[in-house]
Coordinates of C-alpha atoms and ligand atoms in Angstrom, one line a residue:
X12 CA 16.5 -102.5 -28.0
X13 CA 15.2 -98.9 -27.9
X14 CA 17.0 -96.6 -25.5
X15 CA 15.0 -96.0 -22.3
X16 CA 13.8 -92.5 -22.2
X17 CA 15.8 -90.0 -20.3
X18 CA 13.3 -88.4 -18.0
X19 CA 13.5 -85.0 -16.3
X20 CA 11.0 -83.9 -13.7
X21 CA 10.4 -80.1 -13.2
X22 CA 8.4 -79.0 -10.2
X23 CA 7.2 -75.4 -10.3
X24 CA 7.4 -74.0 -6.8
X25 CA 8.5 -70.4 -7.1
X26 CA 5.1 -68.7 -6.6
X27 CA 4.2 -66.9 -3.5
X28 CA 0.8 -68.3 -3.0
X29 CA -0.6 -64.8 -2.1
X30 CA -4.0 -66.1 -1.2
X31 CA -2.6 -68.3 1.5
X32 CA -1.7 -65.1 3.4
X33 CA 1.2 -66.8 5.1
X34 CA 4.9 -66.1 5.8
X35 CA 5.5 -69.8 4.9
X36 CA 5.8 -70.3 1.1
X37 CA 2.7 -72.1 -0.1
X38 CA 4.4 -75.3 -1.2
X39 CA 5.7 -75.8 2.4
X40 CA 2.3 -75.9 4.0
X41 CA 1.8 -79.4 5.5
X42 CA -0.9 -81.8 4.6
X43 CA -1.2 -85.1 6.5
X44 CA 2.5 -85.7 7.0
X45 CA 4.1 -84.1 3.9
X46 CA 4.3 -80.6 2.6
X47 CA 2.5 -79.8 -0.6
X48 CA 5.8 -80.0 -2.4
X49 CA 6.6 -83.3 -0.6
X50 CA 3.4 -84.8 -2.0
X51 CA 4.1 -83.7 -5.5
X52 CA 7.7 -85.1 -5.4
X53 CA 6.5 -88.5 -4.1
X54 CA 3.8 -88.7 -6.8
X55 CA 6.7 -88.2 -9.3
X56 CA 9.2 -90.5 -7.5
X57 CA 8.1 -93.8 -9.2
X58 CA 8.9 -92.3 -12.6
X59 CA 12.5 -92.9 -11.7
X60 CA 13.5 -89.6 -13.3
X61 CA 17.2 -89.1 -14.2
X62 CA 17.0 -85.7 -12.7
X63 CA 14.5 -83.6 -10.7
X64 CA 14.6 -79.8 -10.9
X65 CA 12.6 -77.7 -8.5
X66 CA 12.1 -74.1 -9.4
X67 CA 12.2 -71.9 -6.3
X68 CA 11.6 -68.2 -5.8
X69 CA 9.5 -67.0 -3.0
X70 CA 11.0 -68.2 0.3
X71 CA 13.8 -69.8 -1.8
X72 CA 16.0 -70.5 1.3
X73 CA 13.2 -72.2 3.2
X74 CA 12.2 -74.3 0.2
X75 CA 15.9 -75.2 -0.5
X76 CA 16.4 -76.2 3.1
X77 CA 13.3 -78.4 3.0
X78 CA 14.5 -80.0 -0.2
X79 CA 17.8 -80.9 1.4
X80 CA 15.8 -82.8 4.0
X81 CA 13.2 -84.6 1.8
X82 CA 14.8 -84.8 -1.6
X83 CA 18.5 -84.2 -1.4
X84 CA 19.0 -85.4 -5.0
X85 CA 16.7 -82.7 -6.4
X86 CA 18.3 -79.6 -7.9
X87 CA 16.8 -76.3 -6.8
X88 CA 16.9 -73.6 -9.5
X89 CA 16.2 -70.0 -8.6
X90 CA 13.6 -68.0 -10.5
X91 CA 14.3 -64.6 -9.0
X92 CA 11.3 -63.0 -10.6
X93 CA 8.1 -64.9 -11.2
X94 CA 7.5 -64.1 -14.8
X95 CA 5.2 -67.0 -15.5
X96 CA 5.1 -70.8 -15.7
X97 CA 6.7 -70.8 -19.1
X98 CA 9.6 -68.6 -17.9
X99 CA 10.0 -71.0 -14.9
X100 CA 10.4 -74.1 -17.1
X101 CA 12.8 -72.2 -19.4
X102 CA 15.0 -71.4 -16.4
X103 CA 14.8 -74.9 -15.1
X104 CA 15.9 -76.4 -18.5
X105 CA 18.7 -73.8 -18.8
X106 CA 20.1 -75.4 -15.6
X107 CA 20.3 -79.0 -16.9
X108 CA 22.3 -80.4 -19.8
X109 CA 20.7 -80.5 -23.2
X110 CA 19.3 -83.8 -24.2
X111 CA 16.4 -85.8 -25.7
X112 CA 13.8 -87.6 -23.7
X113 CA 10.7 -86.6 -21.7
X114 CA 10.3 -83.5 -19.5
X115 CA 7.5 -83.9 -16.9
X116 CA 6.3 -80.6 -15.5
X117 CA 4.2 -80.5 -12.3
X118 CA 2.7 -77.5 -10.6
X119 CA 3.9 -77.6 -6.9
X120 CA 0.4 -77.2 -5.5
X121 CA -1.4 -80.3 -6.6
X122 CA -0.9 -82.6 -3.6
X123 CA -3.6 -85.2 -4.3
X124 CA -2.0 -86.3 -7.5
X125 CA -1.3 -90.1 -7.4
X126 CA 1.8 -91.7 -8.8
X127 CA -0.4 -94.0 -11.0
X128 CA -1.9 -90.9 -12.7
X129 CA 1.5 -89.3 -13.5
X130 CA 2.7 -92.7 -14.7
X131 CA -0.3 -93.1 -17.0
X132 CA 0.2 -89.6 -18.4
X133 CA 3.9 -90.2 -19.2
X134 CA 3.3 -93.6 -20.7
X135 CA 0.5 -92.3 -22.9
X136 CA 2.8 -89.4 -24.0
X137 CA 5.8 -91.6 -24.8
X138 CA 3.8 -94.3 -26.5
X139 CA 2.1 -91.7 -28.8
X140 CA 5.4 -90.0 -29.4
X141 CA 3.6 -86.7 -28.8
X142 CA 5.4 -83.4 -28.6
X143 CA 3.4 -82.4 -25.6
X144 CA 0.6 -84.0 -23.5
X145 CA -1.4 -82.2 -20.9
X146 CA -3.3 -83.9 -18.0
X147 CA -6.9 -82.6 -18.1
X148 CA -10.0 -83.2 -16.0
X149 CA -13.7 -82.5 -16.2
X150 CA -14.5 -80.5 -13.1
X151 CA -17.8 -79.2 -11.6
X152 CA -16.4 -75.7 -11.1
X153 CA -13.6 -74.6 -13.5
X154 CA -13.4 -71.1 -12.0
X155 CA -9.8 -69.7 -12.2
X156 CA -8.4 -72.5 -14.2
X157 CA -7.0 -72.8 -17.8
X158 CA -9.5 -74.3 -20.2
X159 CA -8.8 -77.1 -22.7
X160 CA -10.1 -75.8 -26.1
X161 CA -10.6 -78.6 -28.6
X162 CA -11.3 -78.4 -32.3
X163 CA -14.3 -79.8 -34.1
X164 CA -12.5 -83.2 -34.3
X165 CA -12.0 -83.1 -30.5
X166 CA -8.3 -82.5 -30.8
X167 CA -6.5 -80.1 -28.5
X168 CA -6.3 -76.7 -30.1
X169 CA -5.0 -74.6 -27.3
X170 CA -5.1 -74.0 -23.5
X171 CA -6.7 -70.6 -22.6
X172 CA -6.4 -69.0 -19.2
X173 CA -9.7 -68.0 -17.7
X174 CA -8.7 -64.3 -17.7
X175 CA -7.9 -64.5 -21.4
X176 CA -10.9 -66.6 -22.3
X177 CA -14.1 -65.5 -24.2
X178 CA -17.5 -66.4 -22.9
X179 CA -17.7 -69.7 -24.9
X180 CA -14.3 -70.8 -23.7
X181 CA -15.2 -70.0 -20.1
X182 CA -18.2 -72.4 -20.3
X183 CA -15.8 -75.3 -20.9
X184 CA -15.5 -77.5 -17.8
X185 CA -12.5 -79.5 -19.0
X186 CA -9.5 -77.9 -17.4
X187 CA -5.7 -78.0 -17.4
X188 CA -4.5 -79.8 -14.2
X189 CA -1.1 -78.2 -14.4
X190 CA 0.7 -81.5 -15.1
X191 CA 2.4 -82.1 -18.4
X192 CA 4.8 -84.4 -20.4
X193 CA 6.9 -82.8 -23.1
X194 CA 9.4 -84.0 -25.7
X195 CA 12.5 -82.2 -24.4
X196 CA 13.8 -81.0 -27.7
X197 CA 10.5 -79.6 -29.0
X198 CA 9.8 -78.1 -25.6
X199 CA 13.0 -76.1 -25.6
X200 CA 12.3 -74.8 -29.0
X201 CA 8.8 -73.7 -28.2
X202 CA 9.8 -72.1 -24.9
X203 CA 12.1 -69.8 -26.9
X204 CA 9.0 -68.5 -28.8
X205 CA 6.7 -67.7 -25.9
X206 CA 5.3 -64.2 -25.8
X207 CA 3.9 -62.2 -22.8
X208 CA 1.0 -61.0 -24.8
X209 CA -1.7 -61.9 -22.3
X210 CA -3.7 -60.4 -19.4
X211 CA -0.9 -61.0 -16.9
X212 CA 2.0 -60.1 -19.1
X213 CA 3.6 -63.5 -18.2
X214 CA 5.2 -66.3 -20.2
X215 CA 2.6 -69.0 -20.0
X216 CA 3.8 -72.6 -20.2
X217 CA 0.3 -73.4 -21.6
X218 CA 1.0 -71.4 -24.7
X219 CA 3.5 -74.1 -25.7
X220 CA 0.6 -76.3 -26.8
X221 CA -0.9 -73.7 -29.2
X222 CA 2.6 -73.1 -30.6
X223 CA 3.4 -76.7 -31.2
X224 CA 0.0 -77.4 -32.7
X225 CA 0.4 -74.5 -35.2
X226 CA 3.8 -75.9 -36.1
X227 CA 2.0 -79.2 -37.0
X228 CA 3.5 -81.1 -34.0
X229 CA 1.3 -83.8 -32.3
X230 CA -0.1 -82.5 -29.0
X231 CA -2.4 -84.6 -26.8
X232 CA -4.7 -84.6 -23.9
X233 CA -4.7 -87.2 -21.2
X234 CA -7.9 -87.1 -19.1
X235 CA -7.6 -87.9 -15.4
X236 CA -10.0 -90.6 -14.2
X237 CA -10.7 -88.7 -10.9
X238 CA -10.7 -85.0 -11.1
X239 CA -10.1 -84.7 -7.3
X240 CA -6.5 -85.6 -7.9
X241 CA -6.0 -82.5 -10.0
X242 CA -7.3 -80.1 -7.4
X243 CA -4.9 -77.3 -6.7
X244 CA -4.4 -75.4 -3.5
X245 CA -4.6 -71.6 -3.5
X246 CA -5.9 -70.6 0.0
X247 CA -6.4 -72.2 3.4
X248 CA -10.0 -73.1 2.7
X249 CA -8.9 -75.2 -0.2
X250 CA -6.1 -76.6 1.9
X251 CA -8.6 -77.7 4.5
X252 CA -10.8 -79.3 1.9
X253 CA -7.8 -81.1 0.4
X254 CA -6.9 -82.4 3.8
X255 CA -10.4 -83.9 4.2
X256 CA -10.2 -85.5 0.8
X257 CA -6.8 -87.0 1.5
X258 CA -7.9 -88.2 5.0
X259 CA -10.8 -90.1 3.3
X260 CA -8.4 -91.6 0.8
X261 CA -5.9 -92.7 3.4
X262 CA -8.5 -94.0 5.8
X263 CA -10.3 -96.0 3.1
X264 CA -7.0 -97.6 2.1
X265 CA -6.2 -98.7 5.7
X266 CA -9.7 -100.1 6.2
X267 CA -9.2 -102.2 3.1
X268 CA -6.0 -103.6 4.5
X269 CA -7.8 -104.8 7.6
X270 CA -7.6 -101.9 10.1
X271 CA -10.7 -100.9 11.9
X272 CA -11.4 -97.2 12.1
X273 CA -14.4 -96.6 14.4
X274 CA -15.0 -93.1 13.2
X275 CA -13.1 -92.3 10.0
X276 CA -14.3 -88.7 9.9
X277 CA -12.4 -87.9 13.1
X278 CA -9.4 -90.1 12.4
X279 CA -6.4 -88.3 10.8
X280 CA -3.6 -90.5 9.6
X281 CA -0.5 -89.1 8.0
X282 CA 0.5 -90.7 4.7
X283 CA 3.8 -91.7 6.5
X284 CA 2.1 -93.8 9.2
X285 CA 1.9 -97.6 9.1
X286 CA -0.7 -99.8 10.7
X287 CA -0.9 -103.6 11.1
X288 CA -3.8 -105.8 10.5
X289 CA -6.6 -105.7 13.2
X290 CA -5.4 -102.6 14.7
X291 CA -8.4 -100.6 16.0
X292 CA -8.4 -96.8 15.9
X293 CA -11.1 -95.2 17.9
X294 CA -12.5 -91.7 17.3
X295 CA -10.7 -88.3 17.6
X296 CA -7.4 -89.8 16.9
X297 CA -4.4 -88.3 15.0
X298 CA -1.5 -90.6 14.0
X299 CA 1.4 -88.5 12.7
X300 CA 4.9 -88.7 11.3
X301 CA 6.7 -92.0 11.6
X302 CA 4.1 -93.6 13.8
X303 CA 3.6 -97.4 13.6
X304 CA 0.7 -99.2 15.2
X305 CA 1.1 -103.0 15.7
X306 CA -1.4 -105.8 15.0
X307 CA -4.4 -105.9 17.2
X308 CA -3.4 -102.7 19.1
X309 CA -6.1 -100.3 20.3
X310 CA -5.5 -96.6 19.8
X311 CA -8.0 -94.0 20.9
X312 CA -10.4 -92.5 21.5
X313 CA -8.8 -89.0 21.8
X314 CA -5.2 -89.9 21.1
X315 CA -2.4 -88.1 19.3
X316 CA 0.7 -90.1 18.4
X317 CA 3.6 -88.4 16.8
X318 CA 6.6 -90.6 15.6
X319 CA 5.5 -93.2 18.1
X320 CA 5.7 -97.0 17.9
X321 CA 2.9 -99.0 19.4
X322 CA 3.5 -102.7 19.7
X323 CA 1.0 -105.5 18.9
X324 CA -2.0 -105.8 21.2
X325 CA -1.0 -102.7 23.2
X326 CA -3.6 -100.1 24.1
X327 CA -3.3 -96.3 24.2
X328 CA -6.4 -94.4 25.4
X329 CA -7.0 -90.6 25.6
X330 CA -3.3 -89.8 25.6
X331 CA -0.6 -87.8 23.8
X332 CA 2.8 -89.3 22.7
X333 CA 5.7 -87.9 20.9
X334 CA 8.8 -90.0 19.9
X335 CA 7.8 -92.9 22.3
X336 CA 7.8 -96.6 22.1
X337 CA 5.0 -98.7 23.6
X338 CA 5.8 -102.5 23.9
X339 CA 3.6 -105.4 23.0
X340 CA 0.6 -105.7 25.2
X341 CA 1.5 -102.5 27.1
X342 CA -1.1 -100.1 28.3
X343 CA -1.1 -96.3 28.3
X344 CA -3.7 -93.9 29.7
X345 CA -6.3 -92.7 30.0
X346 CA -4.6 -89.3 30.2
X347 CA -1.0 -90.1 29.9
X348 CA 1.7 -88.0 28.2
X349 CA 4.7 -89.9 26.7
X350 CA 7.5 -87.6 25.6
X351 CA 10.6 -88.4 23.5
X352 CA 12.5 -91.6 24.3
X353 CA 9.8 -92.8 26.7
X354 CA 10.1 -96.6 26.2
X355 CA 7.7 -99.1 27.7
X356 CA 8.7 -102.7 27.4
X357 CA 6.1 -105.5 26.8
X358 CA 3.1 -105.4 29.1
X359 CA 4.3 -102.3 31.0
X360 CA 1.6 -99.9 32.2
X361 CA 1.6 -96.1 32.3
X362 CA -1.7 -95.0 33.8
X363 CA -3.7 -91.9 34.5
X364 CA -2.1 -88.5 34.7
X365 CA 1.4 -89.9 34.2
X366 CA 4.1 -88.2 32.2
X367 CA 7.2 -90.1 31.0
X368 CA 10.3 -88.7 29.3
X369 CA 13.5 -90.3 28.3
X370 CA 12.9 -93.4 30.5
X371 CA 12.8 -97.1 30.1
X372 CA 10.0 -98.9 31.9
X373 CA 10.7 -102.6 32.1
X374 CA 8.5 -105.5 31.1
X375 CA 5.4 -105.8 33.3
X376 CA 6.3 -102.7 35.4
X377 CA 3.6 -100.3 36.3
X378 CA 3.4 -96.6 36.9
X379 CA -0.3 -96.4 37.4
X380 CA -1.2 -92.9 38.7
X381 CA -0.3 -89.2 38.9
X382 CA 3.4 -89.5 38.4
X383 CA 6.3 -87.8 36.5
X384 CA 9.0 -90.2 35.3
X385 CA 12.0 -88.3 33.8
X386 CA 15.4 -89.7 32.9
X387 CA 14.8 -93.1 34.7
X388 CA 15.4 -96.7 34.2
X389 CA 12.9 -99.0 35.8
X390 CA 13.5 -102.7 35.8
X391 CA 10.9 -105.5 35.3
X392 CA 7.7 -106.2 37.3
X393 CA 8.2 -103.1 39.5
X394 CA 5.4 -101.0 40.8
X395 CA 5.7 -97.3 41.3
X396 CA 3.4 -95.8 43.9
X397 CA 0.9 -93.1 43.0
X398 CA 1.8 -89.4 42.9
X399 CA 5.6 -89.9 42.7
X400 CA 8.1 -87.6 41.0
X401 CA 11.4 -88.5 39.5
X402 CA 13.3 -85.4 40.4
X403 CA 15.7 -85.3 37.5
X404 CA 16.7 -81.6 37.3
X405 CA 18.9 -79.8 39.8
X406 CA 18.4 -76.5 38.0
X407 CA 21.5 -76.9 35.9
X408 CA 21.8 -80.6 34.9
X409 CA 19.6 -83.6 34.4
X410 CA 20.3 -86.8 36.4
X411 CA 19.1 -90.4 36.2
X412 CA 17.2 -92.5 38.6
X413 CA 17.6 -96.3 38.4
X414 CA 15.0 -98.5 40.0
X415 CA 15.5 -102.3 39.9
X416 CA 13.2 -105.2 39.1
X417 CA 10.4 -106.3 41.5
X418 CA 10.7 -103.2 43.5
X419 CA 7.7 -101.6 45.2
X420 CA 8.0 -97.9 45.8
X421 CA 5.5 -96.1 48.1
X422 CA 3.0 -93.5 47.1
X423 CA 4.1 -89.9 47.0
X424 CA 7.8 -90.6 46.7
X425 CA 10.4 -88.1 45.4
X426 CA 13.4 -89.8 43.8
X427 CA 16.1 -87.1 43.9
X428 CA 18.4 -88.1 41.1
X429 CA 21.0 -89.4 40.8
X430 CA 19.7 -92.1 43.0
X431 CA 19.2 -95.9 42.8
X432 CA 16.7 -98.3 44.3
X433 CA 17.9 -101.9 44.1
X434 CA 16.1 -105.0 43.0
X435 CA 13.3 -106.1 45.3
X436 CA 13.6 -103.0 47.4
X437 CA 10.6 -101.1 48.9
X438 CA 10.3 -97.5 49.8
X439 CA 7.9 -96.0 52.3
X440 CA 5.0 -93.8 51.3
X441 CA 5.8 -90.1 51.4
X442 CA 9.5 -90.6 51.2
X443 CA 12.0 -88.2 49.6
X444 CA 14.6 -90.7 48.5
X445 CA 18.0 -88.9 48.2
X446 CA 20.2 -91.9 49.1
X447 CA 20.5 -95.2 47.3
X448 CA 18.2 -98.0 48.6
X449 CA 20.1 -101.3 48.5
X450 CA 18.4 -104.4 47.1
X451 CA 15.8 -105.8 49.4
X452 CA 15.9 -102.9 51.8
X453 CA 13.0 -100.7 52.9
X454 CA 13.9 -97.0 52.3
X455 CA 12.1 -94.6 54.6
X456 CA 12.6 -90.9 54.6
X457 CA 9.8 -89.0 56.2
X458 CA 8.5 -87.5 59.5
X459 CA 6.8 -89.6 62.1
X460 CA 3.2 -88.6 62.7
X461 CA 2.0 -87.3 66.1
X462 CA -1.5 -86.6 67.1
X463 CA -2.4 -83.7 69.4
X464 CA -5.5 -85.0 70.9
X465 CA -8.5 -82.7 71.5
X466 CA -6.9 -79.9 69.5
X467 CA -9.9 -79.1 67.4
X468 CA -12.5 -79.0 70.2
X469 CA -10.1 -76.7 72.1
X470 CA -8.8 -74.5 69.4
X471 CA -11.6 -74.5 66.9
X472 CA -14.5 -74.5 69.3
X473 CA -17.9 -73.8 67.8
X474 CA -17.0 -75.1 64.3
X475 CA -18.7 -77.9 62.6
X476 CA -15.5 -79.9 62.9
X477 CA -15.4 -79.4 66.7
X478 CA -19.0 -80.4 67.0
X479 CA -18.4 -83.5 64.9
X480 CA -15.4 -84.3 67.1
X481 CA -17.5 -83.9 70.2
X482 CA -20.2 -86.2 68.8
X483 CA -17.5 -88.7 68.1
X484 CA -16.6 -88.6 71.8
X485 CA -13.7 -86.2 71.8
X486 CA -14.8 -84.2 74.8
X487 CA -12.3 -86.0 76.9
X488 CA -9.5 -85.2 74.4
X489 CA -10.4 -81.5 74.7
X490 CA -9.7 -81.8 78.4
X491 CA -6.3 -83.3 77.8
X492 CA -5.2 -80.6 75.5
X493 CA -4.1 -78.4 78.3
X494 CA -1.6 -81.0 79.3
X495 CA -0.1 -81.2 75.9
X496 CA 3.0 -79.1 76.3
X497 CA 4.0 -77.2 73.2
X498 CA 0.7 -78.0 71.5
X499 CA -0.5 -74.4 71.6
X500 CA 2.8 -73.4 70.3
X501 CA 2.4 -75.5 67.2
X502 CA -1.1 -74.4 66.6
X503 CA -0.3 -70.8 67.4
X504 CA 2.7 -70.2 65.2
X505 CA 2.3 -72.5 62.3
X506 CA -0.1 -71.8 59.5
X507 CA -3.2 -74.1 59.5
X508 CA -1.7 -76.1 56.8
X509 CA 1.6 -76.7 58.5
X510 CA -0.2 -77.4 61.8
X511 CA -2.4 -80.0 60.1
X512 CA 0.6 -81.7 58.6
X513 CA 2.6 -81.6 61.9
X514 CA 6.2 -80.7 62.4
X515 CA 9.1 -82.7 61.0
X516 CA 10.4 -85.5 63.2
X517 CA 12.7 -88.3 62.3
X518 CA 11.0 -91.6 61.8
X519 CA 12.6 -94.3 63.9
X520 CA 10.9 -97.4 62.7
X521 CA 9.2 -98.2 59.5
X522 CA 6.3 -100.3 60.6
X523 CA 3.5 -100.0 58.1
X524 CA 5.6 -97.6 56.0
X525 CA 4.7 -99.3 52.7
X526 CA 1.0 -99.7 53.5
X527 CA -0.1 -96.8 51.4
X528 CA 1.6 -97.8 48.2
X529 CA -0.9 -98.2 45.4
X530 CA -1.1 -100.7 42.6
Ligands
UD1_22 C1 -1.9 -72.7 -13.9 C2 -2.1 -72.9 -15.4 C3 -3.6 -73.2 -15.6 C4 -4.0 -74.4 -14.8 C5 -3.6 -74.3 -13.3 C6 -3.8 -75.6 -12.6 C7 -0.5 -71.4 -16.5 C8 -0.3 -70.2 -17.3 N1 -1.8 -71.7 -16.1 O1 -2.6 -71.6 -13.5 O2 -3.9 -73.4 -17.0 O3 -5.4 -74.7 -14.9 O4 -2.2 -73.9 -13.2 O5 -3.6 -75.4 -11.3 O6 0.4 -72.2 -16.4 N2 5.1 -70.7 -10.7 C9 6.4 -70.5 -10.7 N3 6.9 -69.4 -11.3 C10 6.1 -68.5 -11.9 C11 4.7 -68.7 -11.9 C12 4.2 -69.9 -11.2 O7 7.2 -71.3 -10.2 O8 6.6 -67.5 -12.5 C13 4.6 -71.9 -10.0 C14 3.7 -71.7 -8.8 O9 4.4 -71.7 -7.6 C15 2.7 -72.8 -8.9 C16 2.6 -73.2 -10.3 O10 3.7 -72.6 -10.9 O11 3.2 -74.0 -8.1 C17 1.3 -72.7 -11.0 O12 1.3 -71.3 -10.8 P1 -0.1 -70.6 -10.5 O13 0.2 -69.1 -10.4 O14 -0.7 -71.2 -9.4 O15 -0.9 -70.8 -11.9 P2 -2.4 -70.9 -12.0 O16 -2.9 -69.5 -12.2 O17 -3.0 -71.7 -11.0
MG23 MG1 -2.5 -72.4 -9.0

């Protein structure tokens, strides 16, 4: 049995990426759920390399920190000065033990590379027992790239950088994709012989091919089926165009697995997202991070989901969610905001202009309109009245509100946490609930209304309101106003708004208190 090849992957990521004009190192720019570097590492992952070395330089600390997160087994190696791609590989190999096998080198800025393509390159290289194999592609516009120069027999002669190329060489449209497989021993030898005799005064990795060929070693070209995979990223215009290409690739793959995308051009799905069969994604929708969309769920239009789990047959319409969970058959939006640890059980509903944070909403419970639910636990089959606020913050600490099952809370309630409303309890509309409401009780906490009859005709005479009141037969009321002791006091001292809302009084009874709850 032949020994399996020892494989080393070297990713070149020390360059600054000047043309990105960014404080973020180029390889850390994000592209549909992974950094450029993350994409390259996942394209190489199926090789099952025995070791992975990442050459870092510009923004080394940031790149190292990112590696700890996404590829803790990779070894970062510092290239303090960027003296060329050949120099970078030399430094990388200096950091790993000598040994035979295959060294796969990948530029850090080719994020569309697919694992199948890297695999095919390495297999071709190992089967041919070549000293070095380069991935090449025929491209419509080779500007700025290294050209594959072949001899009259069509064999690789050398790779020439555009800036060192003559006119004939520049006309070649077959380019070096920046992905290579090398025999470890022969690569180490050749790297020791690199010169800096070129336009940039750098050690070019690409010169290894000319050196090996002159020494009579077998060098090979592996041509990529789809040149799009080999596109590099040098500025933000290219980054945007790579993003579009990747979007199309991802969307096509999901449609082929049985997901409906109603407008693929405005649907942006991170490579880390999962969707089940018969999910429907409507237009202008972004699905990001660890988001999962269950079978038959409807998401969109105009939805952004980050790290959010949507259960089967749920619907999320015109809403934004981060770190939330939406149960099976639950419904969200339009215009809802689910924040981290918002958890909706099966068939729960979070409606229009509702914000939920760090709260459980039990099965079948509804928060239909204009409400903030923060740090709460709501039981099952409960209805929360419109325009309510779970007052969770006392200025220093956050507190929890607990609402039981089958409760009916009135519209415009404040639940001043910590507070508890029991199973089957009701609360009156307009209540500020500061004390616990026992199971089955009606909690009322608001002023009783009084009407000062004839006030408008008397105090706002000549206005359209007064005329309307008179037409409605309030002339009599206007007469009575003189009798209403204290009425002028209210109208005279309070602002219009206060007067219109009346003065605080304690409600004695609760008849009809819950009438204004909404469903
Ligand atoms: C390189 C190739 C070119 C190929 C192109 C494909 C060389 C000499 N040229 O050119 O033939 O067509 O890629 O995209 O290799 N890097 C380091 N240390 C350095 C220099 C570069 O780590 O000292 C890294 C960069 O961060 C980058 C990669 O190597 O990820 C390629 O470097 P870049 O400067 O982009 O090379 P190109 O000019 O694009
Ligand atoms: Mg480049």
